[in-house]
XYZ file of C-alpha atoms in Angstrom:
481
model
C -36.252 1.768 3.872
C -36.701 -1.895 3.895
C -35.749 -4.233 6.709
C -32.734 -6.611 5.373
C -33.990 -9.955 6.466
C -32.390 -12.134 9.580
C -30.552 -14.539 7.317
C -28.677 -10.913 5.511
C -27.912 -9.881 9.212
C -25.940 -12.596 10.392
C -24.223 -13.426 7.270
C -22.985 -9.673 7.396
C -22.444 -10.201 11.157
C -20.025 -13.508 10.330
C -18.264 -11.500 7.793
C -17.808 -8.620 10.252
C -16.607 -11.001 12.843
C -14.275 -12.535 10.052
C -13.126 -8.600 8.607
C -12.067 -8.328 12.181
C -9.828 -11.253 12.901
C -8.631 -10.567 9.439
C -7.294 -7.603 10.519
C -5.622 -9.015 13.917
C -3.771 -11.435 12.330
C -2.776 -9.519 9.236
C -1.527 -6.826 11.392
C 0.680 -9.226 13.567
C 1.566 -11.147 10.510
C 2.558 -7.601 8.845
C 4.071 -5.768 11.741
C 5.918 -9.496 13.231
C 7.331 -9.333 9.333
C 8.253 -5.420 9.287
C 9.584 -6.318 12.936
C 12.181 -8.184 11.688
C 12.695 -6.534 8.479
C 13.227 -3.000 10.648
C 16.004 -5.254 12.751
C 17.647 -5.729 9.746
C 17.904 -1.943 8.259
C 21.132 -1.138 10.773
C 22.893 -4.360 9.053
C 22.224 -2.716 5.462
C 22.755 1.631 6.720
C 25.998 0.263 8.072
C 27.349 -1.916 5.524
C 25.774 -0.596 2.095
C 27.136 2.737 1.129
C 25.112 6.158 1.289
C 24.540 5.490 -2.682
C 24.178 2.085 -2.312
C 21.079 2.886 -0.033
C 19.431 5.400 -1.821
C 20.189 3.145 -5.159
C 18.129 0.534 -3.676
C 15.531 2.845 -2.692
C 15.508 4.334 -6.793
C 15.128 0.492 -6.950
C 12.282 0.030 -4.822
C 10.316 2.776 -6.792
C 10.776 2.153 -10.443
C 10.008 -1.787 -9.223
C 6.360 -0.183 -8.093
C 6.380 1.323 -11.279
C 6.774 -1.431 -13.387
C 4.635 -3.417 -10.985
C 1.564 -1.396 -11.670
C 1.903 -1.011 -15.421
C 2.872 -4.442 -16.452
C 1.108 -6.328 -13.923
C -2.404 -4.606 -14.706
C -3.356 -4.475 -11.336
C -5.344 -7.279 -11.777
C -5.611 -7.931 -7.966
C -7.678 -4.965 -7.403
C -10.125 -6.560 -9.515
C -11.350 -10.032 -7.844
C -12.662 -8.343 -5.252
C -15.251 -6.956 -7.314
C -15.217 -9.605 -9.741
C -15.890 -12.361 -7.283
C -19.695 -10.623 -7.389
C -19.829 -11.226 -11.024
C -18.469 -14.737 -11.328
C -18.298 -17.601 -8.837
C -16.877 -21.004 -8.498
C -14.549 -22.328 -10.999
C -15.468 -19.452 -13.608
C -13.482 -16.954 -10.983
C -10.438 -19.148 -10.955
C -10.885 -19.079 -15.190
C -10.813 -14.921 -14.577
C -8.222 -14.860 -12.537
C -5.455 -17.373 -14.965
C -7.213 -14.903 -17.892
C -5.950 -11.304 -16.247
C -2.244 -13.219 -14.944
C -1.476 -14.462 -18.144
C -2.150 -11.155 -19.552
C 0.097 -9.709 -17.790
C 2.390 -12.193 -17.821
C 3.155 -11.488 -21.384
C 3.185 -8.086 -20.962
C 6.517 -8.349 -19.338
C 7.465 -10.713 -21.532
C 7.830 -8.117 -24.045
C 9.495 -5.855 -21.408
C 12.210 -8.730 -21.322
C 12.264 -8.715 -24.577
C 12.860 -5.250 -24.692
C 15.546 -5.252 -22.484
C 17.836 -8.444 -23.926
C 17.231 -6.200 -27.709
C 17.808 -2.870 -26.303
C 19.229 -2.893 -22.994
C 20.642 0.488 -22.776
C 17.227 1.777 -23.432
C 15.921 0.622 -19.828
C 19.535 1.355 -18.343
C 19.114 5.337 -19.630
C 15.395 5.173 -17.911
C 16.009 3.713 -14.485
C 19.554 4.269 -13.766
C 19.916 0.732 -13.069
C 22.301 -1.738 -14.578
C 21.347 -4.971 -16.619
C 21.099 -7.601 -13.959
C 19.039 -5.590 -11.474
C 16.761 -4.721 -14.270
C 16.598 -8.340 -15.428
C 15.404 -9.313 -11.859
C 12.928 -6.365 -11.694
C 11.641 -7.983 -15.043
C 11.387 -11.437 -13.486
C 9.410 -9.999 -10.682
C 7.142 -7.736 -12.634
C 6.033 -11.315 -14.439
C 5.112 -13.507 -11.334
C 4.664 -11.704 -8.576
C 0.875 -10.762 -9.595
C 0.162 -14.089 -9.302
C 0.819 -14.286 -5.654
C -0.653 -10.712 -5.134
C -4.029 -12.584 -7.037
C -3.914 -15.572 -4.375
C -3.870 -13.643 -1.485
C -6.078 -11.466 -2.650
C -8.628 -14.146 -3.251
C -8.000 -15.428 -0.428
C -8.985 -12.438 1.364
C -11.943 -12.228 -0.248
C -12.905 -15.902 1.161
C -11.862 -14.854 4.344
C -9.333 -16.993 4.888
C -6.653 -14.733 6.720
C -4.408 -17.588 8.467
C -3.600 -18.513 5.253
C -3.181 -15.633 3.660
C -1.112 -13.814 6.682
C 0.970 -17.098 7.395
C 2.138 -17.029 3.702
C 3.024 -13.172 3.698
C 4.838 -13.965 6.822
C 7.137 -16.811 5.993
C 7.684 -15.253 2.796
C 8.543 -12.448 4.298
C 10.704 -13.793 6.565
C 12.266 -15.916 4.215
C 13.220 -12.799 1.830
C 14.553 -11.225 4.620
C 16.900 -13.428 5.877
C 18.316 -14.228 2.256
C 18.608 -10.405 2.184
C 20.932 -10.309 5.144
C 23.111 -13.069 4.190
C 23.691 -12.095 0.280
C 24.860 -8.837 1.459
C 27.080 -9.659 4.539
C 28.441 -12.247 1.555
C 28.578 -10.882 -2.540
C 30.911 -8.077 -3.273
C 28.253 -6.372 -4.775
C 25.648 -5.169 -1.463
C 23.088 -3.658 -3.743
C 22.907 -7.058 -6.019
C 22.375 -9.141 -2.433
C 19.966 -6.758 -1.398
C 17.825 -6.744 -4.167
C 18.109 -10.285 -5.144
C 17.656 -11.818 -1.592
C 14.359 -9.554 -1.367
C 12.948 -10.090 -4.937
C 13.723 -13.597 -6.467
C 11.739 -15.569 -3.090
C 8.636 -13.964 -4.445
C 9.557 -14.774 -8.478
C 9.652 -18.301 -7.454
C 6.642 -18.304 -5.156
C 4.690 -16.715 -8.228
C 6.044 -18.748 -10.570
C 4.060 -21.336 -8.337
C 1.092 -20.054 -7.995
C 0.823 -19.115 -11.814
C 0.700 -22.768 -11.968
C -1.729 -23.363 -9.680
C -3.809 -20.743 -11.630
C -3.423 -22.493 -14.693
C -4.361 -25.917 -13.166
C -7.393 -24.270 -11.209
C -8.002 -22.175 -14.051
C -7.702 -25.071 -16.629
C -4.908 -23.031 -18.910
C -8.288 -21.155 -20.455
C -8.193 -17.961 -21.497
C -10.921 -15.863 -22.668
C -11.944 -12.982 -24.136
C -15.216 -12.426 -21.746
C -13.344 -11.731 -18.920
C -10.501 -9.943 -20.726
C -13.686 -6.933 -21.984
C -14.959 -7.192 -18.442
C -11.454 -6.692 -16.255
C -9.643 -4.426 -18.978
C -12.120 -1.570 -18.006
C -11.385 -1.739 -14.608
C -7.749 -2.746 -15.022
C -6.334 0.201 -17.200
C -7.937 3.073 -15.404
C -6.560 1.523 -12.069
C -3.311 1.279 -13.679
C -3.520 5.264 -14.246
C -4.237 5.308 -10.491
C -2.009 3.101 -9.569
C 0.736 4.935 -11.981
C -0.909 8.444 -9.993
C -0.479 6.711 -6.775
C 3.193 5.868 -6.937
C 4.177 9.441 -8.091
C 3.037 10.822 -4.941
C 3.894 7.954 -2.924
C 8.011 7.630 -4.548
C 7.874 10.901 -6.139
C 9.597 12.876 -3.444
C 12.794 10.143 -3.742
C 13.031 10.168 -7.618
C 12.921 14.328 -7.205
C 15.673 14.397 -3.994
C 17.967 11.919 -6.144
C 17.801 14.733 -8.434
C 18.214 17.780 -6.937
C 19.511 16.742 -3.304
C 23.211 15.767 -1.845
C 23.590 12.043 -1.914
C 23.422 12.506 2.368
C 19.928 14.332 1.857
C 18.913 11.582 -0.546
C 19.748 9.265 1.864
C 18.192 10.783 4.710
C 15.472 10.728 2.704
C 15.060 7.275 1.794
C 15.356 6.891 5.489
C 12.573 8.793 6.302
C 10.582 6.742 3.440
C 11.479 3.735 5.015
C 10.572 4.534 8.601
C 7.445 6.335 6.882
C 6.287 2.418 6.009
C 6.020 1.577 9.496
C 2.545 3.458 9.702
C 2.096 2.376 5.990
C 2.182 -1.127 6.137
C -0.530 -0.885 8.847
C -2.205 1.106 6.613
C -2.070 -1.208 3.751
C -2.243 -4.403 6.159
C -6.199 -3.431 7.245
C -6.905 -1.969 4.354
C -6.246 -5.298 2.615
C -8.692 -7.388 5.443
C -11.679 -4.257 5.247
C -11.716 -4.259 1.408
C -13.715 -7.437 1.553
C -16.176 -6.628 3.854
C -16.451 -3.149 2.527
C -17.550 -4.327 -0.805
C -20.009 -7.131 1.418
C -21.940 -4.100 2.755
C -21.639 -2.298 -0.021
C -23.129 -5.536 -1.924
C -25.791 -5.502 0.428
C -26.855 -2.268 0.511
C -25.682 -1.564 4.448
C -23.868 1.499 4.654
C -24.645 2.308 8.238
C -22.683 -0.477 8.805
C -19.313 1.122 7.216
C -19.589 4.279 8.542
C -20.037 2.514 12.056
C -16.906 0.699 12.318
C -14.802 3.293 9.805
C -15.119 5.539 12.581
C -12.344 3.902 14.845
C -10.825 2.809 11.860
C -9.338 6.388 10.693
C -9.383 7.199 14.511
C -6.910 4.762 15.155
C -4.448 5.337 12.077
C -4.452 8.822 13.274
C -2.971 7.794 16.726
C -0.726 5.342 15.074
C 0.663 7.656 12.854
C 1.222 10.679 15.472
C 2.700 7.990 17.991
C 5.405 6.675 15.427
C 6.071 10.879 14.091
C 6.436 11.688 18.240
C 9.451 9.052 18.432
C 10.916 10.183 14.716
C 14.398 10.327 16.435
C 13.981 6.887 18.419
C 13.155 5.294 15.096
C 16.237 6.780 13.373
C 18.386 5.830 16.034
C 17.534 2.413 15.960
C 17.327 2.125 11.913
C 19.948 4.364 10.849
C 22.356 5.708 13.738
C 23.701 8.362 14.811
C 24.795 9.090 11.158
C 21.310 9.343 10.003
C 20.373 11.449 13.057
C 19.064 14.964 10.877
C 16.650 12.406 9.101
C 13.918 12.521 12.436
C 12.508 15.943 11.396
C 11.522 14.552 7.974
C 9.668 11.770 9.277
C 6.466 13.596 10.555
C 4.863 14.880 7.288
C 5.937 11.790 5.503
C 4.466 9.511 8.378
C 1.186 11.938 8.612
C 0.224 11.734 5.091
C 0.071 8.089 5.548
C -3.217 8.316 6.904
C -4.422 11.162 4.021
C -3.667 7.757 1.443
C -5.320 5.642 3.259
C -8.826 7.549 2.870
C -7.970 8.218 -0.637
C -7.521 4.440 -0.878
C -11.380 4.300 0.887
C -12.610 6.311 -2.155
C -11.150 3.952 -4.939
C -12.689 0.986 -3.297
C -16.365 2.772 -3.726
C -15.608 3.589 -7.255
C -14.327 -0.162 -7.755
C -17.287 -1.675 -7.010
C -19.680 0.681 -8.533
C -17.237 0.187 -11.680
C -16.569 3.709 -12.150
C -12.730 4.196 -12.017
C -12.313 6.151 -15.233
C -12.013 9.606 -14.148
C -10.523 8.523 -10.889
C -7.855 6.953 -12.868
C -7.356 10.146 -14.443
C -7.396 12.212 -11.655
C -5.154 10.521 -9.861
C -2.249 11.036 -12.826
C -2.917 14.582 -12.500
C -2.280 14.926 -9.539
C 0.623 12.639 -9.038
C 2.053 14.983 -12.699
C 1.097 17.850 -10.325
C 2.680 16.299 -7.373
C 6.610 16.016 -8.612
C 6.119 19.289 -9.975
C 5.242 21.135 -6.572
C 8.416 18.617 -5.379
C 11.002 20.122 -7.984
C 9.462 23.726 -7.333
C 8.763 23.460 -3.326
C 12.787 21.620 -3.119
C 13.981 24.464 -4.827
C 12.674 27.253 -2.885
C 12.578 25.509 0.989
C 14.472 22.475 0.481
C 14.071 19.049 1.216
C 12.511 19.549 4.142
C 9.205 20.427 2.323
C 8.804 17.039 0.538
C 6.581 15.609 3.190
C 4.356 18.282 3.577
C 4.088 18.435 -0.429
C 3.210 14.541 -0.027
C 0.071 15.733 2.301
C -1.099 17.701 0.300
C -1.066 15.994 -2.455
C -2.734 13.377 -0.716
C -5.833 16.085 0.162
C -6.008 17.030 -3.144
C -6.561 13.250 -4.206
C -9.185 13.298 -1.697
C -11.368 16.386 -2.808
C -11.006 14.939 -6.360
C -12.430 11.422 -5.520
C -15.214 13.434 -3.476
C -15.800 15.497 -6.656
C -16.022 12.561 -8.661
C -18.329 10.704 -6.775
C -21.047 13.722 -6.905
C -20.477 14.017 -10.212
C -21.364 10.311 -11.402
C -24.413 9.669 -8.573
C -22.043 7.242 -6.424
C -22.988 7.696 -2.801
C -20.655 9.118 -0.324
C -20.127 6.914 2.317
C -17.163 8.824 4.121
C -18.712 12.306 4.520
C -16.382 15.353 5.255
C -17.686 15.553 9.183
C -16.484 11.992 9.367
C -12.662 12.528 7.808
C -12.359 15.916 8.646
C -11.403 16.146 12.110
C -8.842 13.338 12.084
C -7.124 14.494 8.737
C -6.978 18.157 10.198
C -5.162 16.927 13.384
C -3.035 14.791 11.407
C -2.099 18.081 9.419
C -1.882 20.082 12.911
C 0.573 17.402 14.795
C 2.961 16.929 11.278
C 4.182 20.941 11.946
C 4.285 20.495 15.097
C 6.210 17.268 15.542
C 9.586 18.834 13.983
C 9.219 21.750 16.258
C 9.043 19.590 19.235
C 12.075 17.696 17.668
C 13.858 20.828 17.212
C 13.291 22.456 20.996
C 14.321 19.568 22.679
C 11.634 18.676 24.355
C 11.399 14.892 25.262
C 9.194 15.135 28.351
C 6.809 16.169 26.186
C 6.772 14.480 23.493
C 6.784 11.371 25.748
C 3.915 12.283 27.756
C 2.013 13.100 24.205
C 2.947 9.992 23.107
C 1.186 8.323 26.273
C -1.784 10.442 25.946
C -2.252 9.048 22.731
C -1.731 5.069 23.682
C -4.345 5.732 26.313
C -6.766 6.826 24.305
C -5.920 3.803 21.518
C -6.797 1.589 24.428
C -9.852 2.920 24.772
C -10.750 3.304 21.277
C -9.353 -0.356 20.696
C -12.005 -1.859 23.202
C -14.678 0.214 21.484
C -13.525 -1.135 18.044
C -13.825 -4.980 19.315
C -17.101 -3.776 20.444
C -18.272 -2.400 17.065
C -16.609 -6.232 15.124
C -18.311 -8.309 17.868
C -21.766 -6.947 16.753
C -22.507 -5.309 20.460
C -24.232 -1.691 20.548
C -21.155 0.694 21.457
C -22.480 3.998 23.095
């Protein structure tokens, strides 16, 4: 094996450094943002209806929906593209794949104004919350493409400061259209949505000054290859990930549904963390990978999925806290949903380690594929596994799922030659406990027993102490034992 030279080492060492104060201040920005927003559920529980909750929750998923078809998930791609193209001819890619997808929905307006009743009959939505689904579905790639690309310089106090305010902003509006319009469900989804149409709007134009309005055809055959097999993913991904709320609107009470969509929403506490590093590793993932150093990932992955575990066990130990807070004492029988729903957080986020790897080695195709089936597969074991134990089972069919998107991506990458990075000794163990303390967490809810889940949950901080200090070890470049 040959010895990368000194210059390779540090540059990979400042990136590493960088990765990791990426991920501190996303994480703050993310969970300071989520803070807030979590503040605010009570205000909406208590003053939207049961419907008008789990409405906005059908909302949220056919939004994701829409996101990840029309909006090509041309994100996804600048990570690997910045490899490929640098300097002004990145900024030319990037206004290329937006505008793209920017008449994509165009048509899907179009659609709608000509045949409205036609996207009424599919979502269950009305005309003006589709309209603003359609407004967001055209500009909000273009702020998902700046902060991408800014991650991938990274510049994360840019990037994390602009999520937050946003955020914040969104938020706020949020609270005040709804304590204010007749119609709750048109404040909540207008006060969370339109903020980020107008901020996309923006950067679209800063794209298409950067970008000099130029669109072309080059980078159209190189990002459509990646694009539309990530958009099968990404249309994969969001079956498992809102499947389980399209199925309980279907076949559940409107209090189940709700409960629910509760249990979703506290479920994001553990997935926004998720998401939030996943966003500041991506970079320096694809750096090592660039380089050829994949002692280096498996070094500091290790207390990556170490700690995600412990962060997702610690918020499924204080499922009933959570509701209390969020939801009240009318929500109360949503806690023993939340730890299989919470757990399976962390079985996405290795599945999302796996589509990174295929990403840059520009093999996505029968990932993309894969993951369809088994989101197809996925609301089919909900329907069937709702029908014979209830709604109860959702989660757990959400973890599995989950494993079965992981076996496929392993599958995958033996079959094309792709190396392996995260081997099964490596996610075993922490997936297997994840899967052990998701059956037992309801139990523990069920008995009682508060003493013990307490003294669980500060087992568990204790030990993300000490794997904490071992992690700053690993990003400051100092040999951890």
């Amino acid at each position: 094996m040959s010895k990368e030279s000194p210059s390779a080492d540090s540059g990979l060492a400042r990136k590493r450094k960088a990765a990791g104060k990426s991920a501190a201040w996303y994480t703050i920005a993310a969970f300071t943002t989520k803070a807030i927003g979590f503040v605010t559920i009570p205000i909406f529980t208590r003053i939207m209806t049961l419907e008008e909750f789990g409405l906005f929750n059908n909302y949220v998923a056919w939004q994701a929906i829409f996101l990840c078809i029309f909006g090509l998930e041309s994100y996804l791609t600048v990570n690997r593209a910045r490899f490929d193209y640098g300097g002004s001819r990145l900024q030319e890619y990037q206004f290329t794949v937006l505008s793209t997808g920017v008449a994509l929905s165009a048509a899907l307006m179009a659609i709608l104004f000509a045949v409205p009743q036609v996207c009424i009959g599919l979502t269950g939505l009305d005309f003006q919350y589709i309209l603003i689904l359609v407004l967001y579905v055209m500009f909000y790639p273009a702020f998902a493409m700046f902060q991408a690309f800014q991650r991938t310089q990274y510049k994360y106090k840019l990037s994390a400061s602009l999520s937050l305010v946003t955020s914040l902003f969104s938020t706020v509006l949020s609270v005040v259209l709804v304590l204010t319009l007749s119609d709750a469900l048109l404040g909540r989804i207008g006060g969370q949505y339109l903020p980020f149409v107008v901020l996309g709007a923006a950067m679209l134009c800063w794209y298409a000054k950067t970008g000099k309005a130029r669109i072309r055809i080059e980078y159209l055959k190189y990002a459509l290859p990646l694009c539309l097999p990530l958009i099968v993913s990404c249309v994969g991904g969001y079956a498992l990930l809102v499947g389980s709320r399209i199925v309980a609107q279907h076949m559940c009470s409107p209090n189940e549904m709700a409960y629910i969509s509760l249990a979703v929403t506290c479920a994001q506490i553990s997935y926004v963390l998720v998401t939030t590093l996943n966003n500041a590793w991506a970079p320096w993932l694809m750096d090592c990978l660039h380089e050829k150093r994949l002692d280096e990932v498996r070094r500091t992955f290790y207390p990556y999925i170490w700690g995600t575990f412990i962060v997702t066990t610690v918020c499924s130990l204080l499922a009933p806290e959570l509701v209390a807070i969020l939801g009240g004492s009318e929500y109360a029988p949503a806690a023993v949903f939340l730890p299989a729903f919470i757990e399976s957080m962390l079985f996405s986020m290795v599945a999302s380690q796996y589509t990174y790897l295929e990403t840059y080695y520009k093999q996505v195709k029968q990932a993309g594929f894969a993951s369809l089936l088994v989101g197809v597969m996925h609301i089919g074991l909900c329907i069937v596994c709702t029908y014979y134990w209830g709604p109860l089972s959702l989660g757990y069919v959400n973890m599995l799922s989950y494993g079965l998107l992981v076996a496929c991506h392993k599958l995958i990458l033996k079959m094309i030659g792709c190396p392996d990075v995260f081997g099964a000794g490596m996610i075993g163990a922490p997936l297997l406990f994840a899967l052990l303390f998701s059956i037992a967490c309801p139990m523990l809810l069920s008995s009682g027993l508060t003493a013990i889940r307490y003294l669980l949950v500060g087992v568990l901080c204790a030990l993300g102490v000490v794997l904490l200090k071992h992690a700053i070890g690993v990003f400051s470049g100092q040999k951890v034992k």
